[in-house]
Coordinates of C-alpha atoms and ligand atoms in Angstrom, one line a residue:
M20 CA 9.1 2.2 27.9
K21 CA 9.7 5.2 30.2
P22 CA 8.4 8.5 28.8
G23 CA 11.3 10.4 27.4
S24 CA 13.5 7.6 26.7
R25 CA 14.3 6.3 23.2
Q26 CA 15.7 2.8 23.1
V27 CA 14.9 1.9 19.7
T28 CA 15.7 -1.8 19.1
A29 CA 14.0 -2.6 15.9
P30 CA 14.6 -0.3 12.9
P31 CA 12.7 2.9 13.5
L32 CA 9.2 4.1 12.0
Y33 CA 9.0 7.5 10.4
L34 CA 5.8 9.5 10.6
G35 CA 4.5 12.0 8.1
L36 CA 1.6 14.3 8.5
D37 CA -0.2 16.3 5.9
A38 CA -2.5 19.1 6.9
S39 CA -4.3 19.9 3.7
T40 CA -7.1 22.1 3.0
Q41 CA -9.8 19.4 3.6
G42 CA -8.2 17.0 5.9
L43 CA -5.2 15.9 7.9
T44 CA -3.4 12.5 7.1
L45 CA -0.8 10.6 8.9
Q46 CA 1.4 7.9 7.2
A47 CA 3.9 5.5 8.9
L48 CA 6.9 4.1 7.0
D49 CA 8.9 1.2 8.0
V50 CA 12.5 1.4 6.6
E51 CA 13.7 -2.1 7.7
G52 CA 16.4 -3.3 5.2
G53 CA 16.9 0.3 3.9
A54 CA 13.8 0.6 1.8
A55 CA 10.7 2.4 2.9
R56 CA 7.4 0.6 3.1
L57 CA 4.1 2.3 4.0
V58 CA 2.7 0.5 7.1
F59 CA -0.1 2.8 8.3
E60 CA -2.3 5.5 6.9
H61 CA -5.2 7.4 8.5
T62 CA -7.1 10.5 7.3
I63 CA -9.3 12.8 9.4
S64 CA -11.7 14.6 7.1
F65 CA -12.6 18.1 8.6
D66 CA -16.0 18.3 7.3
R67 CA -17.0 14.6 8.1
D68 CA -15.1 13.9 11.3
L69 CA -15.0 17.4 12.9
P70 CA -18.5 18.8 12.1
Q71 CA -18.6 20.9 15.1
Y72 CA -16.4 23.4 13.4
G73 CA -18.9 24.0 10.6
T74 CA -16.4 23.9 7.6
R75 CA -17.3 23.2 4.1
H76 CA -14.5 21.6 2.2
G77 CA -12.2 22.5 5.2
V78 CA -13.0 26.2 5.1
L79 CA -15.7 28.5 6.9
P80 CA -18.6 29.7 4.7
N81 CA -18.4 33.4 4.2
G82 CA -20.7 36.0 2.7
D83 CA -17.8 37.5 0.8
A84 CA -16.4 34.8 -1.6
R85 CA -12.9 36.3 -1.6
V86 CA -12.7 35.7 2.2
V87 CA -11.5 32.2 2.9
V88 CA -10.6 31.2 6.3
A89 CA -10.3 28.2 8.7
P90 CA -10.4 27.6 12.5
P91 CA -6.9 26.8 13.6
L92 CA -8.4 24.8 16.7
M93 CA -9.9 22.3 14.1
W94 CA -6.3 21.5 13.2
V95 CA -5.3 21.3 16.7
E96 CA -8.1 18.7 17.3
A97 CA -7.3 16.9 14.2
L98 CA -3.6 16.5 15.1
D99 CA -4.5 15.0 18.4
R100 CA -7.0 12.4 16.8
A101 CA -4.4 11.4 14.2
L102 CA -2.0 10.5 16.9
A103 CA -4.6 8.8 18.8
A104 CA -5.5 6.6 15.8
L105 CA -1.8 5.6 15.5
A106 CA -1.8 4.8 19.3
S107 CA -4.6 2.4 18.8
S108 CA -3.4 0.9 15.3
G109 CA -1.4 -1.9 16.9
L110 CA 1.9 -0.7 15.5
D111 CA 4.8 -0.7 17.8
R112 CA 4.8 3.0 18.3
T113 CA 7.9 2.9 20.5
R114 CA 9.6 2.4 17.3
V115 CA 8.8 5.9 16.1
G116 CA 12.1 7.7 15.2
A117 CA 11.1 10.9 13.8
I118 CA 8.1 12.8 12.6
A119 CA 7.8 15.5 9.9
G120 CA 5.0 17.2 8.3
S121 CA 3.5 18.9 5.2
A122 CA 0.9 21.7 5.2
Q123 CA -1.1 23.8 2.8
Q124 CA 1.0 26.8 2.1
H125 CA 0.6 30.5 2.6
G126 CA -2.1 30.3 5.6
S127 CA -1.2 32.1 8.8
V128 CA -1.9 31.5 12.5
Y129 CA -2.0 34.5 14.9
L130 CA -1.0 33.7 18.5
N131 CA -0.8 35.7 21.6
A132 CA 1.7 35.7 24.7
A133 CA 0.0 32.7 26.3
V134 CA 1.1 30.4 23.7
E135 CA 4.6 29.6 24.9
P136 CA 3.6 28.8 28.5
T137 CA 0.7 26.8 27.4
L138 CA 2.8 24.7 25.1
A139 CA 5.5 24.2 27.8
A140 CA 2.8 22.8 30.3
L141 CA 0.5 20.7 28.3
D142 CA -1.4 18.3 30.5
P143 CA -1.4 14.7 28.9
R144 CA -4.7 14.0 30.6
R145 CA -6.8 16.6 29.0
P146 CA -7.3 16.9 25.0
L147 CA -5.0 19.5 23.4
V148 CA -7.9 21.4 22.0
D149 CA -9.2 22.2 25.5
Q150 CA -6.0 23.6 26.5
L151 CA -5.1 25.8 23.5
A152 CA -8.4 27.9 23.3
G153 CA -6.8 30.9 24.9
V154 CA -3.6 31.2 22.7
F155 CA -5.0 32.9 19.6
S156 CA -5.0 36.6 19.0
R157 CA -7.3 35.8 16.0
A158 CA -9.8 33.0 15.9
V159 CA -9.4 32.3 12.4
A160 CA -6.5 31.5 9.9
P161 CA -6.7 32.9 6.3
V162 CA -5.9 30.1 3.9
W163 CA -4.4 29.9 0.3
L164 CA -7.9 30.2 -1.3
D165 CA -8.3 33.6 0.2
A166 CA -8.3 36.3 -2.6
S167 CA -9.3 39.3 -0.6
T168 CA -6.0 41.1 -0.4
S169 CA -5.6 42.8 -3.8
V170 CA -5.3 46.3 -2.3
E171 CA -2.5 45.0 0.1
C172 CA -0.6 43.4 -2.8
A173 CA -0.6 46.7 -4.6
E174 CA 0.6 48.5 -1.5
I175 CA 3.4 46.1 -1.0
A176 CA 4.5 46.2 -4.6
S177 CA 4.5 50.2 -4.5
A178 CA 6.4 50.2 -1.2
M179 CA 9.0 47.9 -2.5
G180 CA 9.5 49.4 -6.0
G181 CA 7.2 47.2 -8.1
D182 CA 6.1 43.6 -8.7
L183 CA 9.2 42.6 -10.5
I184 CA 11.4 43.7 -7.6
V185 CA 9.4 41.7 -5.1
A186 CA 9.5 38.7 -7.5
R187 CA 13.3 38.9 -7.9
L188 CA 13.8 39.3 -4.2
T189 CA 11.3 36.6 -2.8
G190 CA 10.6 34.4 -6.0
S191 CA 7.1 35.6 -6.6
R192 CA 5.4 39.0 -7.3
P193 CA 2.9 39.8 -4.3
F194 CA -0.1 37.4 -4.6
E195 CA -3.3 37.7 -2.7
R196 CA -2.9 34.3 -0.9
F197 CA 0.7 34.8 0.1
T198 CA 1.2 35.6 3.7
A199 CA 2.7 39.1 3.6
A200 CA -0.5 40.6 2.0
Q201 CA -2.6 38.6 4.6
I202 CA -0.7 39.8 7.5
R203 CA -0.9 43.4 6.2
R204 CA -4.8 43.1 5.8
F205 CA -5.0 41.9 9.4
W206 CA -2.9 44.7 10.7
K207 CA -5.1 47.3 9.0
A208 CA -8.4 45.8 9.9
D209 CA -7.4 45.3 13.6
P210 CA -4.3 46.9 14.7
E211 CA -5.0 46.1 18.4
A212 CA -5.2 42.5 17.8
Y213 CA -2.2 42.7 15.7
A214 CA -0.3 44.4 18.6
R215 CA -1.4 41.5 20.9
T216 CA 0.0 39.0 18.5
T217 CA 3.4 37.9 19.7
R218 CA 3.8 35.3 17.1
I219 CA 2.7 34.6 13.5
D220 CA 2.9 31.0 12.5
L221 CA 2.5 29.3 9.1
V222 CA 0.1 26.2 9.2
S223 CA 3.4 24.2 8.9
S224 CA 5.3 25.9 11.9
F225 CA 2.1 25.9 14.0
L226 CA 1.7 22.2 13.9
A227 CA 5.3 21.5 14.3
S228 CA 5.2 23.8 17.5
L229 CA 2.3 21.7 18.9
L230 CA 4.4 18.3 18.4
A231 CA 7.6 20.0 19.9
G232 CA 5.8 21.8 22.7
R233 CA 7.4 25.0 21.8
G234 CA 7.6 27.6 19.0
A235 CA 9.1 25.8 15.9
P236 CA 10.9 27.5 13.2
V237 CA 9.8 27.5 9.5
D238 CA 11.6 26.0 6.5
P239 CA 12.6 27.7 3.4
G240 CA 10.0 25.9 1.4
D241 CA 7.1 27.3 3.2
A242 CA 8.8 30.6 4.0
S243 CA 9.1 31.2 0.3
G244 CA 5.3 31.1 0.1
T245 CA 5.1 34.4 2.3
N246 CA 6.6 37.1 -0.2
L247 CA 8.8 37.9 3.0
M248 CA 11.8 35.6 2.6
E249 CA 14.9 36.8 0.5
L250 CA 15.5 33.8 -1.7
S251 CA 19.2 34.1 -2.0
S252 CA 19.9 34.2 1.7
R253 CA 17.0 32.3 3.0
R254 CA 16.4 35.0 5.6
W255 CA 13.5 37.3 6.2
S256 CA 14.0 40.4 4.0
A257 CA 13.9 43.7 6.2
A258 CA 12.5 45.5 3.1
A259 CA 9.7 43.0 2.7
L260 CA 8.8 42.9 6.4
A261 CA 8.6 46.7 6.5
A262 CA 6.4 46.9 3.5
A263 CA 3.9 44.3 5.2
A264 CA 3.3 45.5 8.6
P265 CA 5.2 47.0 11.7
D266 CA 7.2 45.0 14.1
L267 CA 6.8 41.8 11.9
D268 CA 10.6 40.8 12.5
A269 CA 9.8 40.1 16.3
K270 CA 6.6 38.1 15.4
L271 CA 7.9 35.5 12.8
P272 CA 9.6 32.2 13.6
P273 CA 13.3 32.0 12.5
I274 CA 13.9 30.1 9.1
V275 CA 16.1 26.9 9.3
P276 CA 17.0 24.4 6.6
S277 CA 14.3 21.8 6.0
S278 CA 16.2 18.9 7.4
T279 CA 16.6 20.4 10.9
V280 CA 15.6 18.7 13.8
V281 CA 13.5 21.3 15.7
G282 CA 12.9 19.4 18.9
T283 CA 11.6 16.2 20.3
L284 CA 8.1 15.1 20.7
A285 CA 6.8 17.0 23.7
P286 CA 5.8 15.0 27.0
Y287 CA 2.3 15.5 26.2
W288 CA 2.6 13.1 23.3
Q289 CA 4.7 10.7 25.1
R290 CA 2.5 10.4 28.0
R291 CA -0.7 10.6 26.2
Y292 CA 0.0 8.1 23.4
G293 CA 3.0 6.1 24.6
L294 CA 5.3 7.6 22.0
P295 CA 9.2 8.0 22.4
A296 CA 11.1 11.2 22.5
A297 CA 11.1 11.1 18.6
D298 CA 12.8 13.8 16.6
V299 CA 10.4 16.5 15.4
V300 CA 11.7 17.6 12.0
A301 CA 10.8 21.0 10.6
W302 CA 7.6 21.0 8.6
S303 CA 7.3 22.3 5.0
G304 CA 4.7 23.3 2.4
D305 CA 2.6 20.6 0.5
N306 CA 4.3 21.5 -2.9
P307 CA 7.9 21.2 -1.6
C308 CA 6.9 17.9 0.2
S309 CA 5.2 16.6 -2.9
L310 CA 8.5 17.0 -4.7
I311 CA 10.1 14.3 -2.6
G312 CA 6.7 12.3 -2.4
I313 CA 7.0 11.8 -6.3
G314 CA 10.6 11.2 -6.5
L315 CA 11.8 14.6 -7.9
V316 CA 15.1 14.8 -6.3
E317 CA 17.3 15.8 -9.3
E318 CA 17.3 18.5 -11.9
G319 CA 16.1 17.4 -15.1
R320 CA 13.0 15.5 -13.8
V321 CA 9.7 17.6 -13.5
G322 CA 6.4 16.7 -12.1
I323 CA 3.1 17.5 -14.3
S324 CA 0.0 17.2 -12.3
L325 CA -3.1 16.9 -14.5
G326 CA -5.8 17.5 -11.9
T327 CA -8.6 20.2 -11.7
S328 CA -5.9 22.6 -12.7
D329 CA -2.7 21.5 -14.4
T330 CA 0.6 22.2 -12.6
L331 CA 4.2 21.7 -13.6
F332 CA 6.9 21.7 -10.9
G333 CA 10.4 20.5 -10.5
P334 CA 13.8 21.1 -8.8
M335 CA 16.2 23.9 -10.0
Q336 CA 19.8 23.8 -9.0
T337 CA 20.4 27.3 -10.2
P338 CA 17.9 29.7 -8.7
R339 CA 16.0 31.7 -11.4
V340 CA 12.8 33.7 -11.3
D341 CA 10.1 34.0 -13.7
E342 CA 10.1 37.4 -15.1
T343 CA 6.8 37.1 -16.5
M344 CA 5.7 36.6 -12.9
T345 CA 3.3 33.8 -13.2
G346 CA 5.6 31.1 -11.9
H347 CA 6.7 30.8 -8.3
V348 CA 10.2 29.7 -6.8
F349 CA 10.0 27.9 -3.5
G350 CA 12.7 26.3 -1.5
A351 CA 13.1 22.7 -2.0
P352 CA 13.5 20.1 0.8
T353 CA 16.8 19.0 -0.8
G354 CA 18.3 22.6 -0.2
D355 CA 17.9 23.4 -3.8
D356 CA 15.0 25.6 -5.3
M357 CA 11.9 24.5 -7.1
G358 CA 9.9 26.1 -9.7
I359 CA 6.1 25.7 -9.9
T360 CA 3.7 27.1 -12.6
V361 CA -0.1 26.6 -12.2
F362 CA -2.6 26.6 -15.3
S363 CA -6.2 26.9 -14.2
N364 CA -7.6 25.5 -17.6
G365 CA -6.6 21.9 -16.9
S366 CA -9.1 18.9 -16.6
L367 CA -11.9 21.5 -16.8
A368 CA -11.1 22.6 -20.1
R369 CA -10.5 19.0 -21.3
E370 CA -13.9 18.0 -20.1
R371 CA -15.5 21.1 -21.7
V372 CA -14.2 20.1 -25.1
R373 CA -15.0 16.3 -24.4
D374 CA -18.6 17.3 -23.6
A375 CA -19.0 19.6 -26.6
C376 CA -18.0 16.8 -28.8
G377 CA -20.4 14.3 -27.1
F378 CA -17.4 12.1 -26.3
D379 CA -16.6 10.0 -23.2
W380 CA -13.1 9.5 -22.2
P381 CA -12.5 6.5 -24.4
A382 CA -13.8 8.2 -27.4
F383 CA -11.8 11.3 -26.5
S384 CA -8.7 9.1 -26.5
D385 CA -9.7 7.5 -29.8
A386 CA -9.9 11.0 -31.3
L387 CA -6.3 11.7 -30.1
R388 CA -5.1 8.3 -31.7
R389 CA -6.9 9.2 -35.0
T390 CA -5.6 12.7 -35.5
P391 CA -2.1 13.6 -36.6
P392 CA 0.5 15.3 -34.2
G393 CA 0.6 19.1 -34.8
N394 CA -3.3 18.8 -35.9
G395 CA -2.3 20.2 -39.4
G396 CA -1.5 23.6 -37.8
A397 CA -4.7 24.1 -36.2
L398 CA -4.5 25.8 -32.9
M399 CA -6.7 26.5 -29.8
L400 CA -6.3 28.8 -26.9
P401 CA -8.5 27.0 -24.3
W402 CA -9.2 29.6 -21.8
F403 CA -12.7 28.3 -20.7
V404 CA -12.1 30.0 -17.2
P405 CA -9.8 33.0 -16.4
E406 CA -6.2 31.7 -16.8
I407 CA -3.3 32.1 -14.4
T408 CA -0.6 31.3 -16.9
P409 CA -0.6 33.4 -19.1
R410 CA -2.6 35.9 -17.2
V411 CA -6.0 36.1 -18.8
T412 CA -8.6 37.7 -16.8
A413 CA -11.8 36.9 -18.6
P414 CA -12.7 33.5 -20.2
A415 CA -11.9 33.5 -24.0
V416 CA -11.5 30.5 -26.3
H417 CA -9.8 31.2 -29.6
R418 CA -9.4 28.9 -32.6
L419 CA -7.0 29.2 -35.6
G420 CA -7.8 27.0 -38.7
L421 CA -10.1 24.9 -36.5
D422 CA -13.6 24.0 -37.2
P423 CA -15.5 24.2 -33.7
A424 CA -17.7 21.4 -34.9
D425 CA -14.8 19.1 -35.7
G426 CA -14.8 17.0 -32.6
P427 CA -11.6 14.9 -33.0
R428 CA -9.4 17.9 -34.1
N429 CA -10.8 19.9 -31.2
A430 CA -9.9 17.1 -28.7
R431 CA -6.4 17.1 -30.1
A432 CA -6.2 21.0 -30.2
V433 CA -7.1 21.3 -26.5
V434 CA -4.4 18.9 -25.3
E435 CA -1.7 20.1 -27.7
A436 CA -2.5 23.6 -26.5
Q437 CA -2.1 22.6 -22.9
M438 CA 1.1 20.9 -23.4
M439 CA 2.7 23.6 -25.5
S440 CA 1.6 26.3 -23.0
M441 CA 3.2 24.2 -20.2
A442 CA 6.4 23.6 -22.2
N443 CA 6.7 27.3 -23.1
H444 CA 5.9 28.7 -19.7
S445 CA 8.3 26.6 -18.0
R446 CA 11.3 27.7 -20.0
W447 CA 11.9 30.3 -17.2
M448 CA 13.2 27.5 -14.9
G449 CA 16.1 27.0 -17.3
V450 CA 15.9 23.2 -16.6
T451 CA 16.4 20.6 -19.4
I452 CA 13.6 18.3 -19.0
A453 CA 14.6 14.7 -19.5
A454 CA 11.9 13.0 -17.7
I455 CA 8.4 13.8 -16.6
H456 CA 6.6 12.2 -13.6
A457 CA 2.8 12.6 -14.4
T458 CA 0.2 12.6 -11.8
G459 CA -3.5 13.6 -11.2
G460 CA -6.6 12.1 -12.7
A461 CA -5.8 12.7 -16.3
A462 CA -2.4 11.1 -16.1
A463 CA -4.4 7.7 -16.4
N464 CA -4.9 8.7 -20.1
R465 CA -1.9 7.4 -22.1
E466 CA -3.1 9.3 -25.2
I467 CA -2.7 12.6 -23.3
L468 CA 0.7 11.5 -22.0
R469 CA 1.8 10.5 -25.6
I470 CA 1.3 14.2 -26.7
M471 CA 3.1 15.3 -23.6
A472 CA 6.1 13.2 -24.4
D473 CA 6.3 14.5 -27.9
V474 CA 5.7 18.3 -27.1
F475 CA 8.4 18.2 -24.3
G476 CA 10.7 15.8 -26.2
A477 CA 11.0 13.9 -22.9
D478 CA 10.2 10.5 -21.4
V479 CA 6.9 10.5 -19.6
Y480 CA 6.2 8.1 -16.7
Q481 CA 3.1 7.6 -14.6
V482 CA 3.5 7.6 -10.8
P483 CA 1.4 5.6 -8.6
V484 CA -1.2 8.2 -7.1
G485 CA -1.6 8.5 -3.5
N486 CA -0.9 11.3 -1.0
S487 CA 2.5 12.5 -2.3
A488 CA 2.8 15.4 0.1
C489 CA 2.3 13.1 3.2
L490 CA 4.6 10.5 1.7
G491 CA 7.2 13.3 1.0
A492 CA 7.1 14.5 4.7
A493 CA 7.4 10.8 6.1
L494 CA 10.4 10.5 3.7
R495 CA 11.8 13.8 4.8
A496 CA 11.6 12.5 8.6
W497 CA 13.7 9.5 7.7
H498 CA 16.3 11.7 5.9
A499 CA 16.6 14.2 8.6
D500 CA 16.9 11.5 11.4
A501 CA 19.6 9.8 9.6
R502 CA 21.5 12.8 8.9
A503 CA 21.2 13.9 12.7
S504 CA 22.6 10.7 13.6
G505 CA 25.6 11.1 11.1
R506 CA 24.4 8.5 8.6
E507 CA 23.3 10.9 5.7
I508 CA 21.3 9.0 3.2
A509 CA 21.4 10.2 -0.5
W510 CA 17.8 11.5 -1.6
T511 CA 17.9 9.1 -4.5
D512 CA 18.2 6.2 -2.0
I513 CA 15.5 7.8 0.3
V514 CA 12.9 7.8 -2.7
R515 CA 14.0 4.3 -4.2
G516 CA 11.1 1.9 -4.6
I517 CA 8.5 4.0 -2.8
A518 CA 8.4 7.5 -4.5
E519 CA 9.4 6.5 -8.0
P520 CA 7.5 6.4 -11.2
I521 CA 6.4 3.0 -12.7
A522 CA 9.3 2.0 -15.0
A523 CA 7.0 0.0 -17.3
S524 CA 4.8 3.0 -17.8
R525 CA 7.4 4.9 -19.9
I526 CA 6.3 6.6 -22.9
R527 CA 9.2 7.7 -25.2
P528 CA 9.0 10.7 -27.4
V529 CA 8.8 10.1 -31.1
A530 CA 11.6 12.1 -33.0
A531 CA 9.5 13.1 -36.0
N532 CA 6.7 14.3 -33.7
V533 CA 9.2 16.3 -31.5
R534 CA 10.3 18.2 -34.6
V535 CA 6.6 19.0 -35.5
Y536 CA 6.0 20.5 -32.1
A537 CA 9.3 22.4 -32.0
A538 CA 8.0 24.7 -34.9
L539 CA 4.3 24.7 -33.6
R540 CA 5.4 25.7 -30.1
E541 CA 6.8 29.0 -31.6
R542 CA 3.6 29.6 -33.6
Y543 CA 1.5 28.9 -30.6
A544 CA 3.5 31.4 -28.5
R545 CA 2.9 34.0 -31.1
F546 CA -0.9 33.3 -31.3
E547 CA -1.1 33.3 -27.5
Q548 CA 0.9 36.7 -27.3
T549 CA -1.5 38.5 -29.9
R550 CA -4.5 37.2 -28.0
V551 CA -3.1 38.2 -24.4
K552 CA -2.5 41.6 -25.9
S553 CA -5.7 42.2 -27.5
G554 CA -7.6 40.7 -24.6
Ligands
ADP607 P1 -8.0 17.2 -8.1 O1 -7.1 18.2 -8.7 O2 -9.4 17.6 -7.9 O3 -7.4 16.3 -7.2 P2 -7.7 14.9 -9.8 O4 -6.4 14.7 -9.9 O5 -8.5 13.8 -8.9 O6 -8.3 16.3 -9.5 O7 -8.3 14.6 -11.4 C1 -9.6 14.5 -11.6 C2 -9.9 14.8 -13.1 O8 -9.3 13.8 -13.8 C3 -11.4 14.7 -13.6 O9 -12.0 16.1 -13.4 C4 -11.2 14.3 -14.9 O10 -11.4 15.2 -15.9 C5 -9.9 13.7 -15.1 N1 -9.9 12.4 -15.8 C6 -10.2 11.3 -15.1 N2 -10.1 10.1 -15.9 C7 -9.6 10.6 -17.2 C8 -9.2 10.1 -18.4 N3 -9.4 8.8 -18.6 N4 -8.8 11.0 -19.3 C9 -8.7 12.3 -19.1 N5 -9.0 12.9 -17.9 C10 -9.4 12.0 -16.9
XUL608 C1 0.5 26.9 -3.8 C2 -0.8 26.9 -3.2 C3 -1.5 25.6 -3.1 C4 -1.5 25.3 -1.6 C5 -2.5 24.4 -1.1 O1 1.0 28.2 -4.0 O2 -1.4 27.9 -3.1 O3 -0.8 24.5 -3.7 O4 -0.2 25.0 -1.1 O5 -2.2 23.0 -1.5

């Protein structure tokens, strides 16, 4: 097929990319017959496959543990390799209809005036990475793990009238990893390099720009991770920009709805890999993309990920902000908002209790089966490491009416505490939770999910684990492409059969247990409050 033409005869393929902290994944979906099917997946691990960049777990080792940065050129090379892998996969790549992406949130890429002409004149005979070396005004990109900007957060809050004002305006109080504080720190450290910077991308818009061959906009999902976007209007806030750094307005890409087609695959990709002029859809953050990838497209359903940390997230039709300022509001790909609250004492705390009791996971589950819901009123505050929600700065484990030597009751206490904390600290979303899609390593444990169902008074489902952010991106590509050609498909149809929980995994709440926890949740909240205050 001639480069530039798009004569799709068979139903199109949709591509999703996920640029996460440690690697880049590409998935291809075939949507023949109106149901999406995964037909290709390829992952490039930064440490393993691109060792020349010297990363560990995808970031550069640094003497100051608070400083966490990555080389953006590594992402450039990974993108080239991912599409090379697709080209040699045997799939009919002329069928590619659209491509969208997901990226780790908050990270920023600093570019100079050479970027636009360079992107417009990419030579398909040479690797991308060789052509882009000169476009950066800063060789490294700070990523979400960076915690070096406490001073800048305080300066931004003070300039804008306080944390709560920033939270109400942008969806989150100033956080160290959020882009505003990162930009401010760069401007303070190197004003000349800042002045040479003509464009500041998020990881998402940077990679979308490479695909489109010109500067791509950001979507509200990722823009809401900057502390710079006014949530209500989905525009950059003049007050927030002024508090961060000078002339910032001119350096940021515009914000467009997530379903916007921002361009077509640049000639570089067409000629180098035989791809068609497929739509490039605005990229978003990994959390908004995961919302789609685990089928959370209607208010009333939330996701709970039980991983290293525990996270609760879900769509919100009515925008609300967490006035206690631990939760975040991001734009959702559906055009709604999403709430997300992170709890640092997740699997780590469960493992600490499991090990202290001398249990393995089957024995831990058995202890949960043998102890009564509500634990006879015994409570634990399981802050084995500093906690994000509620904000607890030093580790502290408190017990009430609980013998530390009683293994089974401690096992129940840690899980009940985590579930009650998640239920209490997600009230700010104002969402009536009818169903929970559980993911992450500990979601394999149905005894834990039983407590989840009873504490929340909601049905709990297991969702097949996989790369939900990447799948969400590929489904977004399908949705946006259909919409652009005037055949809008409902989100519920987009996720059907591929990003849905396993129906047979449903755990229903038991009414009597729900009553026990309704009372215990209030007691837990009071116990927590006294310890947060005194601690
Ligand atoms: P990450 O956030 O690092 O991606 P995962 O979602 O892979 O983490 O979850 C890993 C965690 O799952 C392990 O640390 C372990 O504590 C937990 N886990 C695995 N199996 C079980 C089980 N049967 N019961 C409870 N927790 C489990
Ligand atoms: C969210 C956050 C992470 C990153 C990387 O606020 O910092 O989830 O998006 O995954």
